[in-house]
PDB file of C-alpha atoms in Angstrom:
ATOM      1  CA  MET K  10      38.044 126.523  -0.757  1.00 64.00           C
ATOM      2  CA  PHE K  11      39.500 125.403   2.849  1.00 73.00           C
ATOM      3  CA  PRO K  12      37.540 124.468   5.722  1.00 81.00           C
ATOM      4  CA  ALA K  13      36.829 127.101   8.184  1.00 85.00           C
ATOM      5  CA  ILE K  14      36.909 124.210  11.141  1.00 89.00           C
ATOM      6  CA  ARG K  15      39.561 121.958  11.241  1.00 87.00           C
ATOM      7  CA  LEU K  16      40.001 119.226  13.964  1.00 89.00           C
ATOM      8  CA  ARG K  17      42.990 118.462  13.218  1.00 89.00           C
ATOM      9  CA  ARG K  18      44.327 122.160  14.590  1.00 89.00           C
ATOM     10  CA  THR K  19      44.132 120.525  18.321  1.00 94.00           C
ATOM     11  CA  ARG K  20      46.115 117.019  17.334  1.00 94.00           C
ATOM     12  CA  ALA K  21      49.257 119.131  15.460  1.00 94.00           C
ATOM     13  CA  SER K  22      51.569 118.485  18.585  1.00 95.00           C
ATOM     14  CA  ASN K  23      51.651 116.922  21.965  1.00 94.00           C
ATOM     15  CA  TRP K  24      50.961 119.183  24.083  1.00 91.00           C
ATOM     16  CA  SER K  25      47.769 119.922  22.632  1.00 95.00           C
ATOM     17  CA  ARG K  26      46.669 116.177  22.215  1.00 93.00           C
ATOM     18  CA  ALA K  27      47.080 116.254  25.907  1.00 92.00           C
ATOM     19  CA  LEU K  28      45.027 119.041  26.722  1.00 94.00           C
ATOM     20  CA  VAL K  29      41.942 118.089  24.887  1.00 93.00           C
ATOM     21  CA  SER K  30      42.239 114.271  25.552  1.00 93.00           C
ATOM     22  CA  GLU K  31      39.023 113.401  27.009  1.00 93.00           C
ATOM     23  CA  THR K  32      39.782 110.080  29.153  1.00 95.00           C
ATOM     24  CA  HIS K  33      42.828 109.427  31.153  1.00 95.00           C
ATOM     25  CA  LEU K  34      44.476 106.562  32.402  1.00 97.00           C
ATOM     26  CA  ALA K  35      46.218 105.793  35.394  1.00 97.00           C
ATOM     27  CA  PRO K  36      47.927 102.990  37.076  1.00 98.00           C
ATOM     28  CA  GLN K  37      45.693 103.663  39.922  1.00 97.00           C
ATOM     29  CA  HIS K  38      42.417 102.556  37.441  1.00 97.00           C
ATOM     30  CA  LEU K  39      44.132  99.097  37.507  1.00 98.00           C
ATOM     31  CA  ILE K  40      43.418  96.025  38.945  1.00 98.00           C
ATOM     32  CA  TRP K  41      46.072  92.728  38.892  1.00 98.00           C
ATOM     33  CA  PRO K  42      44.991  89.714  38.489  1.00 98.00           C
ATOM     34  CA  LEU K  43      47.699  86.962  40.771  1.00 98.00           C
ATOM     35  CA  PHE K  44      47.148  83.254  40.777  1.00 96.00           C
ATOM     36  CA  VAL K  45      48.660  81.666  44.246  1.00 97.00           C
ATOM     37  CA  THR K  46      49.895  77.973  44.481  1.00 97.00           C
ATOM     38  CA  SER K  47      50.893  75.872  47.440  1.00 96.00           C
ATOM     39  CA  GLY K  48      54.353  75.590  48.418  1.00 96.00           C
ATOM     40  CA  ASN K  49      57.019  78.049  49.609  1.00 96.00           C
ATOM     41  CA  GLY K  50      59.415  79.910  46.900  1.00 97.00           C
ATOM     42  CA  VAL K  51      57.164  78.728  44.454  1.00 96.00           C
ATOM     43  CA  GLU K  52      56.477  80.332  40.496  1.00 97.00           C
ATOM     44  CA  GLU K  53      54.745  78.212  38.525  1.00 95.00           C
ATOM     45  CA  PRO K  54      54.411  79.676  34.850  1.00 94.00           C
ATOM     46  CA  VAL K  55      51.229  79.244  32.695  1.00 93.00           C
ATOM     47  CA  ALA K  56      51.843  77.750  29.301  1.00 90.00           C
ATOM     48  CA  SER K  57      48.399  79.477  27.883  1.00 90.00           C
ATOM     49  CA  LEU K  58      49.234  82.563  29.522  1.00 92.00           C
ATOM     50  CA  PRO K  59      52.640  83.243  28.477  1.00 93.00           C
ATOM     51  CA  GLY K  60      53.811  85.816  31.210  1.00 93.00           C
ATOM     52  CA  VAL K  61      51.726  84.908  34.013  1.00 95.00           C
ATOM     53  CA  SER K  62      52.842  82.845  36.880  1.00 96.00           C
ATOM     54  CA  ARG K  63      51.360  81.421  39.783  1.00 96.00           C
ATOM     55  CA  TRP K  64      53.138  82.115  42.805  1.00 97.00           C
ATOM     56  CA  SER K  65      53.364  80.491  46.036  1.00 98.00           C
ATOM     57  CA  VAL K  66      52.029  82.719  48.909  1.00 97.00           C
ATOM     58  CA  ASP K  67      55.155  84.217  50.265  1.00 96.00           C
ATOM     59  CA  LEU K  68      56.136  85.030  46.705  1.00 97.00           C
ATOM     60  CA  ILE K  69      52.730  86.437  46.538  1.00 97.00           C
ATOM     61  CA  VAL K  70      54.065  89.513  49.039  1.00 98.00           C
ATOM     62  CA  GLY K  71      56.667  90.435  46.570  1.00 97.00           C
ATOM     63  CA  ARG K  72      53.795  91.331  43.563  1.00 98.00           C
ATOM     64  CA  ALA K  73      51.812  93.025  46.329  1.00 98.00           C
ATOM     65  CA  ARG K  74      54.661  95.479  47.281  1.00 98.00           C
ATOM     66  CA  GLU K  75      55.398  95.267  43.269  1.00 98.00           C
ATOM     67  CA  ALA K  76      52.032  96.712  42.880  1.00 98.00           C
ATOM     68  CA  LYS K  77      52.581  99.515  45.686  1.00 98.00           C
ATOM     69  CA  ALA K  78      55.098 100.629  43.966  1.00 98.00           C
ATOM     70  CA  LEU K  79      53.847 100.818  40.672  1.00 98.00           C
ATOM     71  CA  GLY K  80      51.169 102.944  41.551  1.00 98.00           C
ATOM     72  CA  ILE K  81      48.443  99.716  41.327  1.00 98.00           C
ATOM     73  CA  GLY K  82      46.326 100.160  44.234  1.00 97.00           C
ATOM     74  CA  VAL K  83      44.011  96.719  44.263  1.00 98.00           C
ATOM     75  CA  ILE K  84      45.485  92.986  43.269  1.00 98.00           C
ATOM     76  CA  ALA K  85      43.036  90.681  42.949  1.00 98.00           C
ATOM     77  CA  LEU K  86      43.490  86.734  44.389  1.00 98.00           C
ATOM     78  CA  PHE K  87      42.658  83.312  42.394  1.00 96.00           C
ATOM     79  CA  PRO K  88      43.683  80.010  44.315  1.00 96.00           C
ATOM     80  CA  HIS K  89      45.090  77.225  42.519  1.00 95.00           C
ATOM     81  CA  THR K  90      43.536  74.860  44.958  1.00 95.00           C
ATOM     82  CA  PRO K  91      45.877  71.563  45.298  1.00 94.00           C
ATOM     83  CA  ALA K  92      43.900  68.577  43.366  1.00 92.00           C
ATOM     84  CA  GLU K  93      43.923  66.308  47.146  1.00 96.00           C
ATOM     85  CA  LEU K  94      41.717  69.157  48.365  1.00 96.00           C
ATOM     86  CA  ARG K  95      39.087  69.626  45.692  1.00 95.00           C
ATOM     87  CA  THR K  96      35.565  67.951  46.720  1.00 96.00           C
ATOM     88  CA  ASP K  97      32.341  67.697  45.146  1.00 94.00           C
ATOM     89  CA  ASP K  98      31.061  69.848  47.828  1.00 95.00           C
ATOM     90  CA  GLY K  99      34.449  72.913  47.388  1.00 96.00           C
ATOM     91  CA  ARG K 100      34.256  72.463  51.251  1.00 97.00           C
ATOM     92  CA  GLU K 101      37.618  73.640  51.373  1.00 98.00           C
ATOM     93  CA  ALA K 102      36.540  77.412  50.342  1.00 98.00           C
ATOM     94  CA  LEU K 103      35.148  77.236  53.675  1.00 98.00           C
ATOM     95  CA  ASN K 104      38.707  76.340  55.806  1.00 98.00           C
ATOM     96  CA  PRO K 105      39.775  79.541  57.199  1.00 98.00           C
ATOM     97  CA  ASP K 106      43.207  78.233  56.802  1.00 98.00           C
ATOM     98  CA  ASN K 107      42.961  77.925  52.753  1.00 98.00           C
ATOM     99  CA  LEU K 108      45.220  79.113  50.687  1.00 97.00           C
ATOM    100  CA  MET K 109      43.141  82.342  49.750  1.00 98.00           C
ATOM    101  CA  CYS K 110      42.483  82.898  53.092  1.00 98.00           C
ATOM    102  CA  ARG K 111      46.811  82.767  53.805  1.00 98.00           C
ATOM    103  CA  ALA K 112      47.614  84.882  50.719  1.00 98.00           C
ATOM    104  CA  ILE K 113      45.078  87.505  52.316  1.00 98.00           C
ATOM    105  CA  ARG K 114      46.723  87.697  55.446  1.00 98.00           C
ATOM    106  CA  ALA K 115      50.287  87.363  54.105  1.00 98.00           C
ATOM    107  CA  VAL K 116      49.635  90.430  52.152  1.00 98.00           C
ATOM    108  CA  LYS K 117      47.368  92.718  54.055  1.00 98.00           C
ATOM    109  CA  ASP K 118      50.410  91.739  56.807  1.00 98.00           C
ATOM    110  CA  ALA K 119      53.435  92.793  54.552  1.00 98.00           C
ATOM    111  CA  VAL K 120      51.139  95.461  52.707  1.00 98.00           C
ATOM    112  CA  PRO K 121      48.210  96.866  54.812  1.00 97.00           C
ATOM    113  CA  GLU K 122      47.937  99.742  51.877  1.00 97.00           C
ATOM    114  CA  ILE K 123      47.413  97.695  49.126  1.00 97.00           C
ATOM    115  CA  GLY K 124      43.366  96.803  48.568  1.00 97.00           C
ATOM    116  CA  VAL K 125      42.913  93.117  48.143  1.00 98.00           C
ATOM    117  CA  LEU K 126      39.689  91.731  46.175  1.00 98.00           C
ATOM    118  CA  THR K 127      38.974  88.436  46.291  1.00 98.00           C
ATOM    119  CA  ASP K 128      36.853  85.929  44.037  1.00 97.00           C
ATOM    120  CA  VAL K 129      33.610  83.920  45.809  1.00 98.00           C
ATOM    121  CA  ALA K 130      32.651  80.980  43.416  1.00 96.00           C
ATOM    122  CA  LEU K 131      33.109  76.900  43.726  1.00 96.00           C
ATOM    123  CA  ASP K 132      35.173  76.395  40.595  1.00 94.00           C
ATOM    124  CA  PRO K 133      38.639  76.445  42.014  1.00 94.00           C
ATOM    125  CA  TYR K 134      37.572  74.159  44.663  1.00 96.00           C
ATOM    126  CA  THR K 135      35.414  71.574  43.103  1.00 95.00           C
ATOM    127  CA  VAL K 136      36.107  67.986  41.132  1.00 93.00           C
ATOM    128  CA  HIS K 137      33.735  69.090  38.315  1.00 93.00           C
ATOM    129  CA  GLY K 138      34.921  72.605  37.974  1.00 90.00           C
ATOM    130  CA  HIS K 139      31.823  74.217  38.469  1.00 94.00           C
ATOM    131  CA  ASP K 140      30.875  77.198  40.212  1.00 94.00           C
ATOM    132  CA  GLY K 141      28.150  76.056  42.458  1.00 95.00           C
ATOM    133  CA  LEU K 142      27.275  72.830  43.844  1.00 97.00           C
ATOM    134  CA  VAL K 143      25.783  70.349  41.273  1.00 95.00           C
ATOM    135  CA  ASP K 144      22.764  67.732  41.934  1.00 95.00           C
ATOM    136  CA  ALA K 145      22.014  64.155  40.118  1.00 93.00           C
ATOM    137  CA  SER K 146      21.392  65.800  36.924  1.00 93.00           C
ATOM    138  CA  GLY K 147      24.609  67.968  37.021  1.00 92.00           C
ATOM    139  CA  TYR K 148      22.696  70.643  37.475  1.00 95.00           C
ATOM    140  CA  VAL K 149      23.723  73.665  39.259  1.00 96.00           C
ATOM    141  CA  VAL K 150      21.623  74.311  42.198  1.00 97.00           C
ATOM    142  CA  ASN K 151      21.197  77.964  42.826  1.00 97.00           C
ATOM    143  CA  ASP K 152      20.190  78.226  46.991  1.00 97.00           C
ATOM    144  CA  THR K 153      22.438  75.716  48.476  1.00 97.00           C
ATOM    145  CA  THR K 154      25.169  77.202  46.444  1.00 97.00           C
ATOM    146  CA  SER K 155      24.123  80.490  47.618  1.00 97.00           C
ATOM    147  CA  GLU K 156      25.022  79.652  50.986  1.00 97.00           C
ATOM    148  CA  ARG K 157      28.203  78.094  50.732  1.00 97.00           C
ATOM    149  CA  LEU K 158      29.567  81.333  48.655  1.00 98.00           C
ATOM    150  CA  VAL K 159      28.115  83.190  51.871  1.00 98.00           C
ATOM    151  CA  GLY K 160      30.347  81.068  54.360  1.00 98.00           C
ATOM    152  CA  GLN K 161      33.221  81.565  51.853  1.00 98.00           C
ATOM    153  CA  ALA K 162      33.037  85.141  51.572  1.00 98.00           C
ATOM    154  CA  LEU K 163      32.835  85.292  55.551  1.00 98.00           C
ATOM    155  CA  VAL K 164      36.186  83.514  55.732  1.00 98.00           C
ATOM    156  CA  GLN K 165      38.016  85.916  53.405  1.00 98.00           C
ATOM    157  CA  ALA K 166      36.475  88.969  54.908  1.00 98.00           C
ATOM    158  CA  ASP K 167      37.750  87.361  58.463  1.00 98.00           C
ATOM    159  CA  ALA K 168      41.148  87.249  57.122  1.00 98.00           C
ATOM    160  CA  GLY K 169      41.157  91.048  55.858  1.00 98.00           C
ATOM    161  CA  ALA K 170      39.588  90.833  52.020  1.00 98.00           C
ATOM    162  CA  ASP K 171      38.738  94.471  51.154  1.00 98.00           C
ATOM    163  CA  ILE K 172      36.269  93.407  48.117  1.00 98.00           C
ATOM    164  CA  ILE K 173      34.256  90.496  48.139  1.00 98.00           C
ATOM    165  CA  ALA K 174      33.753  89.762  44.228  1.00 98.00           C
ATOM    166  CA  PRO K 175      31.287  87.113  43.714  1.00 98.00           C
ATOM    167  CA  SER K 176      31.930  85.652  40.503  1.00 96.00           C
ATOM    168  CA  ASP K 177      29.302  82.714  40.535  1.00 96.00           C
ATOM    169  CA  MET K 178      26.190  84.287  39.105  1.00 97.00           C
ATOM    170  CA  MET K 179      23.945  82.714  41.331  1.00 97.00           C
ATOM    171  CA  ASP K 180      20.573  84.915  41.744  1.00 97.00           C
ATOM    172  CA  GLY K 181      20.421  86.609  45.001  1.00 97.00           C
ATOM    173  CA  ARG K 182      23.892  85.571  46.331  1.00 98.00           C
ATOM    174  CA  VAL K 183      24.723  89.467  46.709  1.00 98.00           C
ATOM    175  CA  GLY K 184      22.019  90.602  49.053  1.00 98.00           C
ATOM    176  CA  ALA K 185      22.993  87.190  50.973  1.00 98.00           C
ATOM    177  CA  ILE K 186      26.555  88.095  51.142  1.00 98.00           C
ATOM    178  CA  ARG K 187      25.620  91.863  52.341  1.00 98.00           C
ATOM    179  CA  ASP K 188      23.239  90.808  55.086  1.00 98.00           C
ATOM    180  CA  ALA K 189      25.963  88.240  55.944  1.00 98.00           C
ATOM    181  CA  LEU K 190      29.101  90.697  56.242  1.00 98.00           C
ATOM    182  CA  GLU K 191      26.841  93.303  58.395  1.00 98.00           C
ATOM    183  CA  GLU K 192      25.804  90.880  60.846  1.00 98.00           C
ATOM    184  CA  ALA K 193      29.277  89.596  61.213  1.00 98.00           C
ATOM    185  CA  GLY K 194      30.672  93.502  61.496  1.00 98.00           C
ATOM    186  CA  HIS K 195      32.510  93.683  58.277  1.00 98.00           C
ATOM    187  CA  LEU K 196      30.936  97.040  57.317  1.00 96.00           C
ATOM    188  CA  ASN K 197      32.986  98.507  55.270  1.00 96.00           C
ATOM    189  CA  VAL K 198      33.806  95.131  52.947  1.00 98.00           C
ATOM    190  CA  GLN K 199      33.284  96.301  49.755  1.00 97.00           C
ATOM    191  CA  ILE K 200      31.033  94.091  47.425  1.00 98.00           C
ATOM    192  CA  MET K 201      32.327  93.903  43.474  1.00 98.00           C
ATOM    193  CA  ALA K 202      29.519  91.912  41.722  1.00 98.00           C
ATOM    194  CA  TYR K 203      30.549  90.213  38.634  1.00 97.00           C
ATOM    195  CA  ALA K 204      26.842  91.091  37.318  1.00 98.00           C
ATOM    196  CA  ALA K 205      27.004  90.740  33.775  1.00 98.00           C
ATOM    197  CA  LYS K 206      28.982  87.636  33.640  1.00 97.00           C
ATOM    198  CA  TYR K 207      28.793  85.541  29.905  1.00 98.00           C
ATOM    199  CA  ALA K 208      29.319  82.290  29.073  1.00 96.00           C
ATOM    200  CA  SER K 209      32.296  83.398  26.896  1.00 96.00           C
ATOM    201  CA  ALA K 210      35.266  81.302  24.814  1.00 93.00           C
ATOM    202  CA  PHE K 211      37.197  83.523  26.621  1.00 92.00           C
ATOM    203  CA  TYR K 212      38.252  81.581  30.075  1.00 90.00           C
ATOM    204  CA  GLY K 213      40.075  79.079  28.561  1.00 84.00           C
ATOM    205  CA  PRO K 214      43.530  79.962  29.758  1.00 81.00           C
ATOM    206  CA  PHE K 215      42.247  81.372  33.053  1.00 83.00           C
ATOM    207  CA  ARG K 216      40.872  77.758  33.686  1.00 79.00           C
ATOM    208  CA  ASP K 217      44.551  76.543  33.194  1.00 79.00           C
ATOM    209  CA  ALA K 218      45.706  78.955  35.687  1.00 78.00           C
ATOM    210  CA  VAL K 219      43.528  77.683  38.442  1.00 80.00           C
ATOM    211  CA  GLY K 220      43.430  74.074  37.585  1.00 74.00           C
ATOM    212  CA  SER K 221      39.680  73.212  36.785  1.00 73.00           C
ATOM    213  CA  SER K 222      40.092  73.308  33.199  1.00 69.00           C
ATOM    214  CA  GLY K 223      40.254  69.495  32.533  1.00 73.00           C
ATOM    215  CA  LEU K 224      37.431  69.160  35.143  1.00 79.00           C
ATOM    216  CA  LEU K 225      34.282  70.616  34.004  1.00 81.00           C
ATOM    217  CA  LYS K 226      31.700  68.390  33.436  1.00 78.00           C
ATOM    218  CA  GLY K 227      29.392  70.081  30.980  1.00 82.00           C
ATOM    219  CA  ASN K 228      29.492  74.017  30.827  1.00 91.00           C
ATOM    220  CA  LYS K 229      28.323  76.926  32.573  1.00 94.00           C
ATOM    221  CA  LYS K 230      25.632  77.855  30.097  1.00 95.00           C
ATOM    222  CA  THR K 231      22.643  77.776  32.870  1.00 95.00           C
ATOM    223  CA  TYR K 232      24.065  80.064  35.213  1.00 96.00           C
ATOM    224  CA  GLN K 233      26.610  82.509  33.557  1.00 97.00           C
ATOM    225  CA  MET K 234      24.949  84.512  30.546  1.00 97.00           C
ATOM    226  CA  ASP K 235      24.176  84.127  26.869  1.00 98.00           C
ATOM    227  CA  PRO K 236      26.540  86.314  24.846  1.00 98.00           C
ATOM    228  CA  ALA K 237      23.592  87.157  22.675  1.00 98.00           C
ATOM    229  CA  ASN K 238      21.718  89.376  25.399  1.00 98.00           C
ATOM    230  CA  ALA K 239      22.023  92.631  26.419  1.00 98.00           C
ATOM    231  CA  ASP K 240      18.986  93.722  27.987  1.00 98.00           C
ATOM    232  CA  GLU K 241      19.189  91.083  30.613  1.00 98.00           C
ATOM    233  CA  ALA K 242      22.717  92.164  31.255  1.00 98.00           C
ATOM    234  CA  MET K 243      20.742  95.538  32.666  1.00 98.00           C
ATOM    235  CA  ARG K 244      17.895  93.520  34.678  1.00 98.00           C
ATOM    236  CA  GLU K 245      21.325  91.294  36.644  1.00 98.00           C
ATOM    237  CA  VAL K 246      23.190  94.959  37.355  1.00 98.00           C
ATOM    238  CA  GLU K 247      19.853  96.522  38.497  1.00 98.00           C
ATOM    239  CA  LEU K 248      19.116  93.257  40.626  1.00 98.00           C
ATOM    240  CA  ASP K 249      22.939  93.431  42.350  1.00 98.00           C
ATOM    241  CA  ILE K 250      22.649  97.010  42.951  1.00 98.00           C
ATOM    242  CA  ALA K 251      19.516  96.353  44.866  1.00 98.00           C
ATOM    243  CA  GLU K 252      20.997  93.807  47.315  1.00 98.00           C
ATOM    244  CA  GLY K 253      23.754  95.594  48.111  1.00 97.00           C
ATOM    245  CA  ALA K 254      26.829  95.544  45.500  1.00 98.00           C
ATOM    246  CA  ASP K 255      28.929  98.780  45.986  1.00 97.00           C
ATOM    247  CA  SER K 256      29.993  98.213  42.195  1.00 97.00           C
ATOM    248  CA  VAL K 257      29.657  95.702  39.344  1.00 98.00           C
ATOM    249  CA  MET K 258      32.070  94.063  36.637  1.00 98.00           C
ATOM    250  CA  VAL K 259      31.194  93.045  33.196  1.00 98.00           C
ATOM    251  CA  LYS K 260      32.779  90.323  31.967  1.00 97.00           C
ATOM    252  CA  PRO K 261      34.648  89.716  29.799  1.00 97.00           C
ATOM    253  CA  GLY K 262      35.897  93.375  28.625  1.00 97.00           C
ATOM    254  CA  LEU K 263      36.429  93.902  25.282  1.00 96.00           C
ATOM    255  CA  PRO K 264      33.396  91.867  23.316  1.00 97.00           C
ATOM    256  CA  TYR K 265      31.151  93.522  25.843  1.00 98.00           C
ATOM    257  CA  LEU K 266      32.153  97.288  25.431  1.00 98.00           C
ATOM    258  CA  ASP K 267      28.742  98.136  24.500  1.00 98.00           C
ATOM    259  CA  ILE K 268      27.270  96.303  27.858  1.00 98.00           C
ATOM    260  CA  ILE K 269      29.743  98.732  29.750  1.00 98.00           C
ATOM    261  CA  ARG K 270      28.683 101.856  28.368  1.00 98.00           C
ATOM    262  CA  ARG K 271      24.859 100.891  28.932  1.00 98.00           C
ATOM    263  CA  VAL K 272      26.046 100.250  32.559  1.00 98.00           C
ATOM    264  CA  LYS K 273      27.394 103.044  33.185  1.00 98.00           C
ATOM    265  CA  GLU K 274      24.659 105.252  31.432  1.00 97.00           C
ATOM    266  CA  ARG K 275      21.727 103.950  33.167  1.00 97.00           C
ATOM    267  CA  PHE K 276      23.151 103.194  36.497  1.00 97.00           C
ATOM    268  CA  GLU K 277      25.933 105.780  37.372  1.00 91.00           C
ATOM    269  CA  ILE K 278      27.291 103.265  39.940  1.00 95.00           C
ATOM    270  CA  PRO K 279      31.443 102.272  39.668  1.00 96.00           C
ATOM    271  CA  VAL K 280      31.922  99.585  36.727  1.00 98.00           C
ATOM    272  CA  PHE K 281      34.678  97.431  36.173  1.00 98.00           C
ATOM    273  CA  ALA K 282      35.417  95.232  33.424  1.00 98.00           C
ATOM    274  CA  TYR K 283      37.584  92.483  33.494  1.00 97.00           C
ATOM    275  CA  ALA K 284      40.043  91.931  30.350  1.00 97.00           C
ATOM    276  CA  VAL K 285      39.929  88.199  30.840  1.00 96.00           C
ATOM    277  CA  SER K 286      42.500  85.429  29.928  1.00 93.00           C
ATOM    278  CA  GLY K 287      41.596  85.050  26.582  1.00 94.00           C
ATOM    279  CA  GLU K 288      42.003  88.712  25.890  1.00 95.00           C
ATOM    280  CA  TYR K 289      45.396  88.780  26.845  1.00 95.00           C
ATOM    281  CA  ALA K 290      46.402  86.120  25.382  1.00 94.00           C
ATOM    282  CA  MET K 291      45.594  87.307  22.297  1.00 95.00           C
ATOM    283  CA  ILE K 292      47.352  90.374  22.518  1.00 96.00           C
ATOM    284  CA  GLU K 293      50.507  88.020  23.272  1.00 96.00           C
ATOM    285  CA  ALA K 294      50.245  85.951  20.479  1.00 95.00           C
ATOM    286  CA  ALA K 295      49.921  89.148  18.190  1.00 96.00           C
ATOM    287  CA  ALA K 296      52.691  90.765  19.358  1.00 96.00           C
ATOM    288  CA  ALA K 297      55.209  87.086  20.305  1.00 94.00           C
ATOM    289  CA  PRO K 298      56.203  86.844  15.972  1.00 95.00           C
ATOM    290  CA  GLY K 299      56.250  90.793  15.644  1.00 95.00           C
ATOM    291  CA  ALA K 300      52.548  91.346  13.906  1.00 96.00           C
ATOM    292  CA  ALA K 301      51.711  93.525  16.336  1.00 95.00           C
ATOM    293  CA  ASP K 302      53.003  96.405  18.613  1.00 97.00           C
ATOM    294  CA  ARG K 303      52.619  94.932  22.292  1.00 97.00           C
ATOM    295  CA  ASP K 304      52.530  97.892  24.188  1.00 98.00           C
ATOM    296  CA  ALA K 305      50.329 100.279  21.740  1.00 97.00           C
ATOM    297  CA  LEU K 306      47.792  97.137  22.128  1.00 97.00           C
ATOM    298  CA  VAL K 307      47.836  96.810  25.766  1.00 98.00           C
ATOM    299  CA  LEU K 308      47.285 100.841  26.360  1.00 98.00           C
ATOM    300  CA  GLU K 309      44.595 101.258  23.936  1.00 97.00           C
ATOM    301  CA  THR K 310      43.199  98.304  25.078  1.00 98.00           C
ATOM    302  CA  LEU K 311      42.660  99.679  28.518  1.00 98.00           C
ATOM    303  CA  LEU K 312      41.818 103.138  27.517  1.00 98.00           C
ATOM    304  CA  ALA K 313      38.889 102.035  25.850  1.00 98.00           C
ATOM    305  CA  PHE K 314      37.831 100.496  28.784  1.00 98.00           C
ATOM    306  CA  ARG K 315      37.878 103.601  30.493  1.00 98.00           C
ATOM    307  CA  ARG K 316      36.604 105.569  27.296  1.00 98.00           C
ATOM    308  CA  ALA K 317      33.862 102.919  27.673  1.00 98.00           C
ATOM    309  CA  GLY K 318      32.623 103.786  31.132  1.00 98.00           C
ATOM    310  CA  CYS K 319      34.960 101.763  33.493  1.00 98.00           C
ATOM    311  CA  SER K 320      35.829 103.146  36.536  1.00 97.00           C
ATOM    312  CA  GLY K 321      38.798 100.300  36.563  1.00 97.00           C
ATOM    313  CA  ILE K 322      40.198  97.372  34.298  1.00 98.00           C
ATOM    314  CA  LEU K 323      41.194  93.647  35.974  1.00 98.00           C
ATOM    315  CA  THR K 324      44.028  92.961  33.489  1.00 98.00           C
ATOM    316  CA  TYR K 325      47.074  90.680  33.395  1.00 97.00           C
ATOM    317  CA  HIS K 326      48.936  93.559  31.921  1.00 98.00           C
ATOM    318  CA  ALA K 327      48.829  96.148  35.026  1.00 98.00           C
ATOM    319  CA  ALA K 328      52.391  95.864  36.004  1.00 98.00           C
ATOM    320  CA  HIS K 329      53.419  95.968  32.756  1.00 98.00           C
ATOM    321  CA  ALA K 330      50.452  99.069  31.581  1.00 98.00           C
ATOM    322  CA  ALA K 331      51.600 100.503  34.790  1.00 98.00           C
ATOM    323  CA  ARG K 332      55.478 101.057  34.109  1.00 98.00           C
ATOM    324  CA  LEU K 333      54.355 102.296  30.549  1.00 98.00           C
ATOM    325  CA  LEU K 334      52.213 104.750  32.333  1.00 98.00           C
ATOM    326  CA  ASN K 335      54.701 105.769  34.626  1.00 97.00           C
ATOM    327  CA  GLY K 336      57.208 106.596  31.994  1.00 89.00           C
TER     328      GLY K 336
END
């Protein structure tokens, strides 16, 4: 006897599948991470991230215009600080004319409609590659690091950043940054907290891109989260929301879809994922020899983030995905 209920009926044609689709993916859901380098007219391909480059400030403006044309509303900036400006204390992070701040101003002057998200952490500025200040034993100290991060956030907000995204995982830094932004009159500058950032093996190519991979002394396990822990992520998210975060991020992305879903269901706050450099590199490595369809992998991956509960996704595939979605 044939079944009376046939779930395949609604899958039988394109129009029907579109009609009952539960999850929507569009360019507006994408955030494009971009790497800024010094110089003029400079494009430096990142060897471990095929298709990704560092761009000088003048060329970053072109990427912002491209994002706007594709319907991508936000770009995320990460600096490749020259080696001579890296110090133990990362003081270049506080320079209002540093590479990041110059890029923010250039983008906002040229494409004021685009949102600019900025990374707040010290690893692009330190000689040791850690996200914070270290003591004599090499331990990353929390409170003095948070003070430095507050100063970093303020120079970025002064330059025109729309979203401050502290990625360092110091305790209490979201509240300190929120208080400082309010006091400085930056009432509408958002904070997207890297609330559940794991000590992951997927970050390697990113460290190449910002120039910190060969510098890191030890590892980041004393401040980034243990990949084994899920309940702890709920505590981290809850604290960041209480301290004034407007949205939260889970990083990396695909290995932590369960965390994204739990955060969304429990807190009902905008949740973002970072499809990190290692995830990007795996897709590119599979596509290069023809082992998989690159376009299909990119769109399926991004759809998975949306299905899990993400309001948006930071992805190096943003421009490529937007072109696919725009048809």
